[in-house]
XYZ file of C-alpha atoms in Angstrom:
682
model
C -10.290 -18.571 4.741
C -9.814 -17.907 8.531
C -7.790 -20.785 10.396
C -10.273 -20.688 12.344
C -13.759 -21.487 9.825
C -11.601 -24.212 7.943
C -12.959 -27.037 9.303
C -15.283 -28.045 12.462
C -13.652 -27.449 16.233
C -12.492 -29.704 18.022
C -13.519 -29.991 21.949
C -11.932 -31.610 24.587
C -11.473 -30.417 28.412
C -7.489 -30.397 27.679
C -4.934 -29.686 25.589
C -1.242 -30.232 25.057
C 1.236 -28.915 22.566
C 4.310 -31.801 22.265
C 4.278 -34.843 22.031
C 7.920 -35.252 24.155
C 8.751 -36.694 27.475
C 6.625 -33.647 29.519
C 3.664 -33.651 27.115
C 2.751 -37.432 27.294
C 3.894 -37.321 31.046
C 1.057 -34.538 31.671
C -1.600 -36.406 29.213
C -1.030 -39.338 30.358
C -1.396 -38.322 34.129
C -4.351 -36.252 32.921
C -6.577 -39.020 30.770
C -6.349 -40.923 34.512
C -8.199 -38.713 36.011
C -11.415 -38.756 33.537
C -10.674 -35.508 31.981
C -10.449 -36.062 27.740
C -6.808 -35.220 26.217
C -6.039 -34.421 22.759
C -1.431 -34.027 22.174
C -0.734 -32.382 19.139
C 2.402 -33.121 17.612
C 3.998 -31.246 14.452
C 6.628 -34.126 14.155
C 5.222 -37.512 12.216
C 6.892 -39.201 15.672
C 6.281 -38.817 19.255
C 9.501 -38.460 21.680
C 10.577 -34.572 20.700
C 13.730 -34.801 21.312
C 14.006 -38.912 22.266
C 14.428 -40.637 18.673
C 15.742 -43.792 18.814
C 17.166 -44.692 14.880
C 18.022 -47.478 14.136
C 21.597 -47.687 12.703
C 21.604 -50.895 11.234
C 19.309 -53.560 13.317
C 20.610 -51.157 16.334
C 18.664 -48.390 18.227
C 20.461 -46.076 19.136
C 19.290 -42.884 20.585
C 20.781 -39.981 18.510
C 18.716 -37.132 20.806
C 18.133 -38.038 25.098
C 20.269 -41.286 26.426
C 20.514 -41.286 29.059
C 19.506 -42.049 32.163
C 21.411 -39.458 34.539
C 21.615 -40.908 38.417
C 20.045 -43.698 39.612
C 19.287 -42.738 42.929
C 19.104 -45.766 45.546
C 17.271 -49.422 46.378
C 14.778 -47.464 48.795
C 14.779 -43.844 46.775
C 14.746 -43.985 42.541
C 15.416 -41.813 39.909
C 12.058 -41.535 38.413
C 13.100 -42.857 35.490
C 14.283 -45.484 36.307
C 11.889 -46.667 38.145
C 10.054 -47.150 34.694
C 11.388 -48.153 32.811
C 12.206 -50.874 35.411
C 8.028 -51.324 36.063
C 8.042 -51.167 31.996
C 10.507 -54.165 32.394
C 12.778 -52.467 29.986
C 17.372 -53.696 30.793
C 19.602 -51.302 31.206
C 22.905 -50.760 30.431
C 26.166 -48.870 32.953
C 28.168 -46.313 31.130
C 31.383 -46.388 32.870
C 33.039 -43.675 31.833
C 36.484 -44.285 34.430
C 36.963 -46.191 30.923
C 38.505 -44.107 29.609
C 41.569 -42.915 27.135
C 43.192 -39.353 26.850
C 44.867 -37.822 24.011
C 46.412 -34.347 24.242
C 46.732 -31.634 21.999
C 49.529 -33.411 19.917
C 48.165 -36.530 19.838
C 50.402 -38.187 22.016
C 48.498 -40.959 24.706
C 48.377 -39.079 28.311
C 49.630 -41.408 31.067
C 48.409 -41.588 34.468
C 50.330 -38.710 35.275
C 50.117 -36.373 33.499
C 46.314 -37.583 33.817
C 46.524 -36.889 37.860
C 47.781 -33.873 37.045
C 45.273 -32.667 34.816
C 42.864 -33.468 37.643
C 44.724 -31.385 39.627
C 44.643 -27.866 38.179
C 40.781 -28.153 37.834
C 40.106 -29.530 40.976
C 41.157 -25.851 42.113
C 39.173 -24.412 40.517
C 36.942 -25.803 42.008
C 37.522 -24.411 44.968
C 38.433 -21.270 43.169
C 34.708 -20.830 42.807
C 33.488 -21.981 45.748
C 35.517 -19.421 47.853
C 34.037 -17.511 45.201
C 30.705 -17.527 45.411
C 30.981 -17.915 49.599
C 32.522 -14.384 49.294
C 29.595 -13.037 47.197
C 27.171 -15.096 46.280
C 26.172 -13.146 43.671
C 28.819 -14.214 41.047
C 27.054 -16.917 41.129
C 24.781 -15.708 38.008
C 26.761 -12.066 37.270
C 29.762 -14.179 36.000
C 30.877 -15.969 34.017
C 32.764 -19.433 34.041
C 34.798 -18.024 31.567
C 35.743 -14.900 33.588
C 36.479 -17.596 36.212
C 39.055 -19.184 35.117
C 40.061 -15.712 33.625
C 40.586 -14.617 38.267
C 41.445 -17.518 38.085
C 44.891 -17.916 36.421
C 45.389 -14.933 37.643
C 45.739 -15.265 41.095
C 47.763 -18.426 40.794
C 50.323 -16.031 39.246
C 49.627 -17.468 35.621
C 49.670 -21.267 34.991
C 51.978 -23.074 31.912
C 50.567 -23.442 27.599
C 50.085 -26.853 28.893
C 48.002 -26.384 32.605
C 46.344 -23.373 30.845
C 44.781 -26.739 27.883
C 44.841 -29.023 30.907
C 41.837 -26.520 32.579
C 39.603 -25.213 29.951
C 39.870 -29.222 28.386
C 38.132 -29.678 31.525
C 35.756 -26.816 31.209
C 35.025 -28.307 27.954
C 33.700 -31.435 29.605
C 32.834 -30.682 32.754
C 30.140 -27.795 31.807
C 30.457 -27.027 28.287
C 29.843 -30.021 27.347
C 26.949 -31.309 29.925
C 24.981 -28.333 29.665
C 25.765 -27.586 25.565
C 26.397 -24.037 26.195
C 29.996 -21.994 25.348
C 31.573 -20.974 28.868
C 31.968 -18.020 28.196
C 27.934 -17.211 28.440
C 27.449 -19.945 30.367
C 26.791 -18.405 34.696
C 28.994 -19.624 37.286
C 26.525 -20.271 38.918
C 26.483 -23.664 36.576
C 28.843 -25.519 38.294
C 26.461 -25.188 41.837
C 24.110 -28.174 40.284
C 22.284 -30.358 41.485
C 21.916 -34.591 40.321
C 21.092 -36.869 41.525
C 22.961 -39.869 43.012
C 24.515 -43.230 41.758
C 25.505 -44.414 38.009
C 24.441 -43.250 34.787
C 22.990 -46.016 32.331
C 21.119 -46.383 29.402
C 17.967 -48.838 28.151
C 18.981 -51.361 25.969
C 16.569 -51.063 23.389
C 16.553 -46.775 23.013
C 14.594 -43.506 25.320
C 11.226 -45.197 22.163
C 10.533 -47.424 23.963
C 9.143 -45.827 27.054
C 7.659 -43.666 25.077
C 5.944 -45.853 23.663
C 4.597 -46.876 26.224
C 3.722 -44.071 28.304
C 2.079 -42.614 24.934
C 0.136 -45.773 24.693
C -4.266 -45.902 24.389
C -3.718 -41.811 24.705
C -4.968 -39.287 21.513
C -2.275 -38.336 19.949
C -2.944 -36.270 17.188
C 1.113 -36.313 14.363
C 2.085 -33.865 12.068
C -0.265 -30.793 13.812
C 2.029 -27.690 13.815
C -0.001 -25.059 16.092
C 0.197 -21.868 14.707
C -1.826 -19.957 17.201
C -2.808 -20.554 20.905
C -5.242 -17.714 22.230
C -7.279 -18.124 25.808
C -8.922 -16.169 28.273
C -8.161 -16.444 31.740
C -10.368 -19.629 33.767
C -11.998 -16.787 35.996
C -13.915 -14.862 33.586
C -15.286 -18.644 31.773
C -17.458 -18.619 35.183
C -19.966 -21.501 32.286
C -18.900 -24.057 32.428
C -19.157 -24.730 27.944
C -17.588 -21.509 27.850
C -13.746 -22.751 25.633
C -11.094 -20.824 27.125
C -8.380 -22.130 24.480
C -8.471 -21.980 21.248
C -5.910 -23.901 19.082
C -5.226 -23.596 15.740
C -3.957 -25.833 12.906
C -2.077 -25.266 10.097
C -3.269 -28.531 8.110
C -6.196 -29.322 10.273
C -8.307 -26.548 12.362
C -9.169 -25.321 15.335
C -9.356 -26.877 18.899
C -11.113 -25.588 22.500
C -10.792 -26.155 24.849
C -10.730 -25.246 29.333
C -7.292 -25.521 29.312
C -4.174 -25.929 27.803
C -0.599 -27.712 27.900
C 2.145 -26.337 26.760
C 5.081 -28.730 26.334
C 6.947 -26.028 23.044
C 11.152 -25.792 23.948
C 12.352 -22.866 24.969
C 13.939 -22.778 21.176
C 10.566 -22.302 20.285
C 9.479 -20.171 22.938
C 12.504 -17.364 21.973
C 11.253 -18.051 17.787
C 7.760 -17.369 18.331
C 6.603 -20.148 15.761
C 3.723 -20.317 17.390
C 1.575 -16.800 18.925
C -0.760 -16.033 21.428
C -2.680 -14.429 22.487
C -2.810 -12.318 24.604
C 1.490 -12.866 24.003
C 3.252 -14.431 27.462
C 5.438 -11.870 27.936
C 2.368 -8.684 28.144
C 0.186 -11.701 30.989
C 2.664 -12.251 32.994
C 6.474 -10.518 32.491
C 8.317 -12.583 34.399
C 7.196 -15.149 31.551
C 8.276 -13.437 29.259
C 12.197 -12.337 30.674
C 12.632 -15.910 31.410
C 11.565 -17.087 28.066
C 14.377 -13.595 26.922
C 17.230 -14.434 29.544
C 17.035 -18.661 29.915
C 19.428 -20.300 27.460
C 18.810 -22.406 24.408
C 22.223 -25.200 24.390
C 22.816 -27.027 20.834
C 24.220 -30.214 21.493
C 25.203 -32.743 18.195
C 26.193 -36.326 17.769
C 28.307 -37.047 14.859
C 27.962 -41.633 14.201
C 30.538 -42.799 12.086
C 29.573 -46.874 12.157
C 32.063 -49.044 9.891
C 32.753 -52.294 9.028
C 35.490 -52.855 12.252
C 36.926 -51.698 15.482
C 39.897 -50.077 14.841
C 40.212 -48.418 17.654
C 40.833 -48.529 21.630
C 39.019 -51.442 23.376
C 37.748 -48.267 25.750
C 34.340 -47.038 26.702
C 35.050 -42.938 26.411
C 37.781 -41.622 23.638
C 38.949 -37.767 24.862
C 40.255 -35.981 23.238
C 42.394 -32.121 24.753
C 41.627 -29.575 21.548
C 43.522 -26.587 21.200
C 42.001 -23.193 22.012
C 40.880 -22.675 18.848
C 38.656 -26.350 19.150
C 36.532 -25.516 21.095
C 33.615 -28.255 20.892
C 34.818 -29.972 19.101
C 35.102 -33.813 19.284
C 36.286 -33.133 22.923
C 34.572 -37.041 23.640
C 34.078 -39.549 21.050
C 31.642 -42.235 22.733
C 32.493 -46.328 21.218
C 29.206 -47.483 20.979
C 31.327 -51.787 20.389
C 31.444 -51.179 24.366
C 28.135 -50.074 25.430
C 25.678 -51.082 22.259
C 27.555 -54.007 20.255
C 27.599 -51.945 17.353
C 30.493 -51.263 15.576
C 30.027 -47.509 15.443
C 32.189 -43.820 17.609
C 29.280 -41.633 17.723
C 31.095 -37.280 18.299
C 30.520 -35.033 19.931
C 30.057 -31.110 19.718
C 29.003 -28.642 21.427
C 28.107 -24.546 21.951
C 29.702 -22.632 18.848
C 31.526 -25.204 16.853
C 27.574 -27.483 17.265
C 26.275 -24.307 15.906
C 28.887 -24.408 12.597
C 29.116 -27.785 11.462
C 24.663 -27.760 10.950
C 26.138 -25.607 8.066
C 27.667 -28.148 6.914
C 26.466 -31.740 5.019
C 26.838 -35.149 6.712
C 29.419 -36.402 4.696
C 31.499 -32.969 5.453
C 31.001 -33.225 9.036
C 31.945 -36.938 9.451
C 34.974 -36.186 7.328
C 35.701 -33.184 10.713
C 35.363 -36.137 12.655
C 37.832 -38.214 9.651
C 40.690 -36.023 9.895
C 40.973 -36.065 14.678
C 39.848 -39.818 14.986
C 43.327 -40.329 11.799
C 45.935 -38.037 14.746
C 44.910 -40.040 17.679
C 44.999 -43.422 14.311
C 46.985 -43.415 11.871
C 47.061 -45.057 9.663
C 44.037 -47.277 11.128
C 41.133 -45.085 9.662
C 39.327 -46.200 6.827
C 35.982 -45.030 5.459
C 32.872 -45.386 7.825
C 29.970 -47.169 5.390
C 26.805 -45.163 6.945
C 27.253 -41.681 8.500
C 24.124 -39.765 10.215
C 24.060 -36.348 12.055
C 22.373 -34.731 14.021
C 21.318 -31.189 13.774
C 18.737 -29.829 16.991
C 20.367 -25.951 16.224
C 17.632 -26.329 12.893
C 15.569 -28.261 13.815
C 13.116 -26.591 13.495
C 10.409 -27.958 16.221
C 13.087 -27.869 18.938
C 15.912 -25.557 17.890
C 17.581 -26.467 20.435
C 19.602 -29.777 22.136
C 18.486 -28.829 25.876
C 18.908 -25.094 28.432
C 21.388 -24.028 30.436
C 21.344 -20.813 33.214
C 23.478 -18.229 31.434
C 24.786 -15.028 32.818
C 22.263 -12.918 34.164
C 19.347 -15.849 35.137
C 19.390 -18.315 37.155
C 16.767 -21.359 38.141
C 14.344 -18.739 39.543
C 13.193 -18.104 35.756
C 12.800 -21.650 35.527
C 10.318 -21.420 38.051
C 8.815 -18.188 36.425
C 8.482 -19.972 33.203
C 6.730 -23.732 34.725
C 3.934 -20.762 36.998
C -0.024 -21.359 35.167
C -1.631 -18.546 34.078
C -4.544 -17.349 35.725
C -5.664 -21.317 35.921
C -6.386 -21.074 31.453
C -2.266 -21.450 30.112
C -0.085 -24.299 31.920
C 3.512 -25.251 30.691
C 5.631 -28.578 31.340
C 9.039 -29.436 30.212
C 12.991 -29.937 30.807
C 12.997 -25.852 30.292
C 10.246 -25.738 33.559
C 12.712 -28.006 36.042
C 14.355 -25.321 38.912
C 16.252 -28.813 39.599
C 16.936 -30.943 36.726
C 16.635 -28.523 33.449
C 19.191 -29.772 31.190
C 17.484 -34.327 31.981
C 14.754 -35.872 30.670
C 13.448 -37.009 34.523
C 13.367 -33.322 35.073
C 11.088 -33.161 31.822
C 8.704 -36.333 32.701
C 8.299 -34.633 37.123
C 7.693 -30.781 35.074
C 5.132 -32.872 33.259
C 3.362 -34.795 36.509
C 3.106 -31.461 38.331
C 1.661 -29.404 35.416
C -1.444 -32.692 35.936
C -1.535 -32.046 39.303
C -2.244 -28.296 38.658
C -4.445 -29.275 35.690
C -6.940 -31.495 38.080
C -6.856 -29.055 40.934
C -8.106 -26.241 38.753
C -10.184 -28.521 37.373
C -11.898 -30.009 40.391
C -12.231 -25.921 41.302
C -14.221 -26.041 37.964
C -16.100 -29.354 39.067
C -16.821 -28.322 42.767
C -18.580 -25.075 41.244
C -16.419 -22.812 44.646
C -18.697 -19.663 43.041
C -21.549 -21.453 44.268
C -19.373 -21.968 47.140
C -20.393 -19.488 50.484
C -17.430 -19.238 52.507
C -17.838 -17.342 55.734
C -14.887 -16.691 58.582
C -16.299 -15.551 61.824
C -13.137 -15.376 65.673
C -11.304 -12.359 67.371
C -8.644 -11.064 66.657
C -5.275 -10.168 68.597
C -2.547 -7.438 67.988
C 0.351 -8.468 69.714
C 1.066 -5.549 72.915
C 2.993 -2.833 72.205
C 3.146 -4.015 68.389
C 2.160 -0.658 66.684
C 0.403 -2.613 64.011
C 2.829 -5.088 63.636
C 3.116 -8.900 63.587
C 0.022 -10.235 64.881
C -3.420 -13.782 64.561
C -6.776 -14.557 63.987
C -7.815 -17.646 65.375
C -11.015 -18.248 63.538
C -13.595 -20.656 63.098
C -14.307 -21.996 59.327
C -17.861 -22.626 58.389
C -19.410 -23.227 54.248
C -22.792 -24.246 52.945
C -22.745 -27.720 51.845
C -21.585 -28.054 47.785
C -23.730 -30.740 46.058
C -20.784 -33.599 44.247
C -20.702 -37.518 42.582
C -18.741 -39.128 44.214
C -16.463 -38.854 40.288
C -15.739 -35.862 41.258
C -14.395 -37.155 44.319
C -12.736 -40.104 42.278
C -10.954 -37.313 40.016
C -8.386 -36.251 42.966
C -5.164 -36.635 42.952
C -3.164 -40.202 44.568
C -7.426 -40.282 46.639
C -9.503 -42.196 44.884
C -7.863 -45.826 46.047
C -8.700 -44.375 49.401
C -12.443 -44.080 47.986
C -12.237 -47.057 46.275
C -15.407 -48.472 47.298
C -17.917 -45.254 46.000
C -18.451 -45.445 42.946
C -22.759 -45.334 43.342
C -24.521 -41.781 43.759
C -26.630 -43.978 46.069
C -23.058 -44.153 48.504
C -22.161 -41.043 48.587
C -24.631 -39.099 49.219
C -26.047 -35.688 48.539
C -25.317 -33.120 49.596
C -21.345 -34.617 50.111
C -18.662 -32.708 50.703
C -18.454 -28.934 53.032
C -15.389 -28.039 51.544
C -12.511 -28.663 50.295
C -8.409 -27.736 51.616
C -5.385 -28.943 50.339
C -2.108 -29.256 51.814
C 0.824 -27.864 50.638
C 3.520 -29.114 52.771
C 2.556 -31.925 55.906
C 4.586 -32.557 58.897
C 7.307 -32.816 59.390
C 7.010 -36.542 57.136
C 5.001 -35.807 53.356
C 5.592 -38.718 51.088
C 3.691 -36.868 48.825
C 0.987 -37.644 50.388
C -2.682 -35.783 49.408
C -4.717 -34.136 52.360
C -8.316 -33.853 51.309
C -9.976 -32.001 54.806
C -13.494 -32.255 53.618
C -17.077 -32.919 55.376
C -19.359 -35.986 54.025
C -22.789 -36.621 55.165
C -25.199 -35.095 55.604
C -24.526 -34.925 59.855
C -21.419 -33.671 59.202
C -22.769 -30.633 59.622
C -19.967 -28.698 57.973
C -16.985 -29.988 59.915
C -13.523 -29.667 58.391
C -12.602 -33.904 58.148
C -10.103 -34.849 56.775
C -9.988 -38.452 53.969
C -6.079 -39.205 53.836
C -3.473 -38.548 55.773
C 0.326 -40.336 56.280
C 0.709 -37.535 59.832
C 0.507 -38.112 62.904
C 2.086 -34.938 64.342
C 0.223 -31.329 62.523
C -1.817 -30.813 59.259
C -0.557 -27.466 57.350
C -2.373 -25.502 54.888
C -0.010 -22.676 52.677
C -3.000 -20.203 52.357
C -6.798 -19.716 52.513
C -9.410 -19.778 49.608
C -12.621 -19.116 50.013
C -15.161 -17.829 47.149
C -18.362 -15.366 47.523
C -21.377 -15.818 45.943
C -20.724 -11.981 43.537
C -18.563 -14.904 42.520
C -15.023 -13.346 42.719
C -12.368 -15.620 44.287
C -10.144 -14.559 47.238
C -6.903 -15.805 48.627
C -6.316 -15.213 52.092
C -1.909 -15.324 52.975
C -1.577 -17.546 56.010
C -0.821 -21.065 57.943
C -3.704 -23.288 58.870
C -3.532 -25.862 61.046
C -5.176 -28.446 62.478
C -3.899 -31.694 65.703
C -3.689 -34.644 64.719
C -3.396 -37.422 66.732
C -4.117 -40.701 65.816
C -1.277 -42.106 63.881
C -0.466 -43.734 60.448
C -3.892 -42.763 58.162
C -6.857 -41.260 59.259
C -10.618 -42.997 58.788
C -12.674 -42.223 56.011
C -14.173 -38.867 57.939
C -12.795 -39.177 61.466
C -13.384 -34.835 62.274
C -10.090 -32.867 62.514
C -11.613 -30.457 65.575
C -10.725 -27.507 65.206
C -7.939 -25.290 62.883
C -5.940 -22.017 63.493
C -5.910 -19.373 61.096
C -2.932 -17.448 61.366
C -2.611 -14.197 59.045
C 1.361 -13.092 58.864
C 2.700 -9.791 59.022
C 2.868 -9.876 55.157
C -0.400 -10.048 54.222
C -1.926 -7.619 57.172
C -3.776 -5.215 55.824
C -5.380 -1.804 58.720
C -8.046 -4.016 59.445
C -7.968 -7.505 59.184
C -10.275 -9.690 56.204
C -11.296 -11.723 58.443
C -13.329 -9.738 60.209
C -16.039 -8.625 57.255
C -18.924 -11.394 57.672
C -21.123 -12.695 55.254
C -20.262 -14.568 51.142
C -20.820 -10.914 49.701
C -17.577 -8.828 50.857
C -14.330 -8.561 50.177
C -11.883 -10.869 52.538
C -8.136 -10.036 51.288
C -6.437 -8.064 48.528
C -6.147 -9.721 46.561
C -3.580 -12.101 47.104
C -2.364 -15.571 44.281
C -5.539 -17.567 44.232
C -2.615 -20.381 43.125
C -3.148 -23.407 45.444
C -2.237 -25.908 43.874
C -3.598 -29.977 45.422
C 0.030 -31.258 45.592
C 1.865 -28.175 45.009
C 4.918 -29.111 47.554
C 8.586 -27.456 47.244
C 12.149 -30.005 47.189
C 13.635 -28.470 50.171
C 17.510 -30.059 49.127
C 19.308 -29.497 51.930
C 18.923 -32.521 53.013
C 18.666 -35.893 52.323
C 15.078 -36.875 52.122
C 12.914 -38.594 50.442
C 9.338 -37.425 52.357
C 9.543 -34.277 50.918
C 10.682 -34.180 47.547
C 7.803 -33.502 45.041
C 6.248 -37.605 43.873
C 8.911 -37.883 41.015
C 11.788 -36.758 42.765
C 12.757 -39.486 45.820
C 16.171 -38.338 46.499
C 18.910 -35.362 45.313
C 22.651 -34.626 45.513
C 24.033 -31.198 45.774
C 27.130 -30.810 44.349
C 28.872 -28.094 46.427
C 30.723 -27.062 43.676
C 31.192 -29.717 40.423
C 30.004 -33.162 41.134
C 32.961 -34.570 39.670
C 36.381 -36.070 40.925
C 39.206 -37.385 39.285
C 38.371 -38.886 36.363
C 34.874 -39.252 36.594
C 33.475 -36.865 33.669
C 30.556 -36.221 33.255
C 29.122 -36.584 29.951
C 26.170 -35.012 28.062
C 22.384 -34.420 28.637
C 21.835 -36.170 25.832
């Protein structure tokens, strides 16, 4: 019997697949906008790769554990801000509080540690010069290949220096990204990190997950097997469900839209089938899934009756070449959580191999390394806990890394929604912060904003809004058909909308809090909804909403909310014809705003200027067409999300960043100096 005939089909506005932090954040945001949302989670718990276990009465994070980079007092990491708002306490991890042992298990003195730092700094400078001369090396050269080039350039290195350099590469790069440096692209060393210390949440990440999930409709134990979808443009009747989601145990769920927050490892495996397939619907998305790397990072926790080790937070080993990825660093939980336990970290190929062993075999492997560091002092543990994220069928990975042949543009391709129907979130979709909890959280916020934009498009009946652009076109004399600009007036017909539709807009409902009933918001009310992809000079993530309100508006374009006292700029213009064809025109639409601060509700912007760039100009200006029945452009993208502000990371500015990022610190080569060793993502 077909799956969809087994049980009745439940219907929602939005389905979210996955109850990790990205999926729960998406669902929370959408629910707050009045949309009906269901979250389908394959496991019998929520959190995904954030998992807090109770070890002898102490909560210990066995998945993601750290908040990486607190930011500054005025511009904080969004996860840290959320933890503070929830009243959770955090504790800083002091990576400088470390002890080092060489490959002969001898404790290293300060001189040896400093020598190890110097050769890595020399290597980092070499890489910076290499990339400066040929930027393509960032994606086509592996970290291992760069190490070999460095050794040749230096005229050779001693065995001690080679092991020290390999240790630093393993600790700074492989351990942080959970991949093997022979596969990892050199561009991995040029990363974006938030400034400030790394902290752990006392009580574990599960508290934060529970807080986000509160009040949501989350269905655990629902293993999604198939997603059947059709573009929203094919479904003009709002009652037509564009997405069918079938689970192995619980039948079908249907919705207008679906948000996929499956880990990259699951997407690669094909465990969930899509009809039509993702690769055929978007070749770039298919390539991104294929090219991006799935890092494996595992922990082995050994609980003892009492500590026998050094009191330092971190215990570092300089392993031999054959021990690559094997217990390069060990975390002292007595120092961090007050628990007499050590956590050993493995990554890459060794972490994958360790997953095939039993817990006792993995423990014995770690005990063997500890006995070399503390001869005659290592007892048998009273408890052993091992993670196996790579063989977990519901994630098949730990976190994303960038391998040779890929770059962060693949994260963008993975994030792009398909036809206003399928949306994507998760750490792998974060161009700046892939592999981090705050990257996953931010991707959930962005996906929710895109869904709200698409849902609002439905509610405002774009297909019934006839747009007309009138005006004269101007060409630059002697340009031979080159760059030209058009200045036009945009007119629209009124739309009938309710206050509920307006209040569904992100960031707008506080400005319209007094409009709760139909008699307060007259119909027809909104003549045109336009969005600003960026507000100049600053935006602070605010939404600019251009519209005409009330019968006396006469179709003028007005601004409800703006935090800029300069000019508003809209990248792209969306019109529709009565025949049901959506038309997107690339260009730039600007309007002067003379009054500082937020404009009063309904204050008119006197004029907009729309400039069509040369790159988008056909032989005959599409804007010459009059009336709703004619095609106004050549099918340029109509994806204009309401808050689609992309971060420019060249400067430290809070204003121009996405709403989930406040301050970025870009490290030219590697964001570590001296002994400030950076831990993994988990």
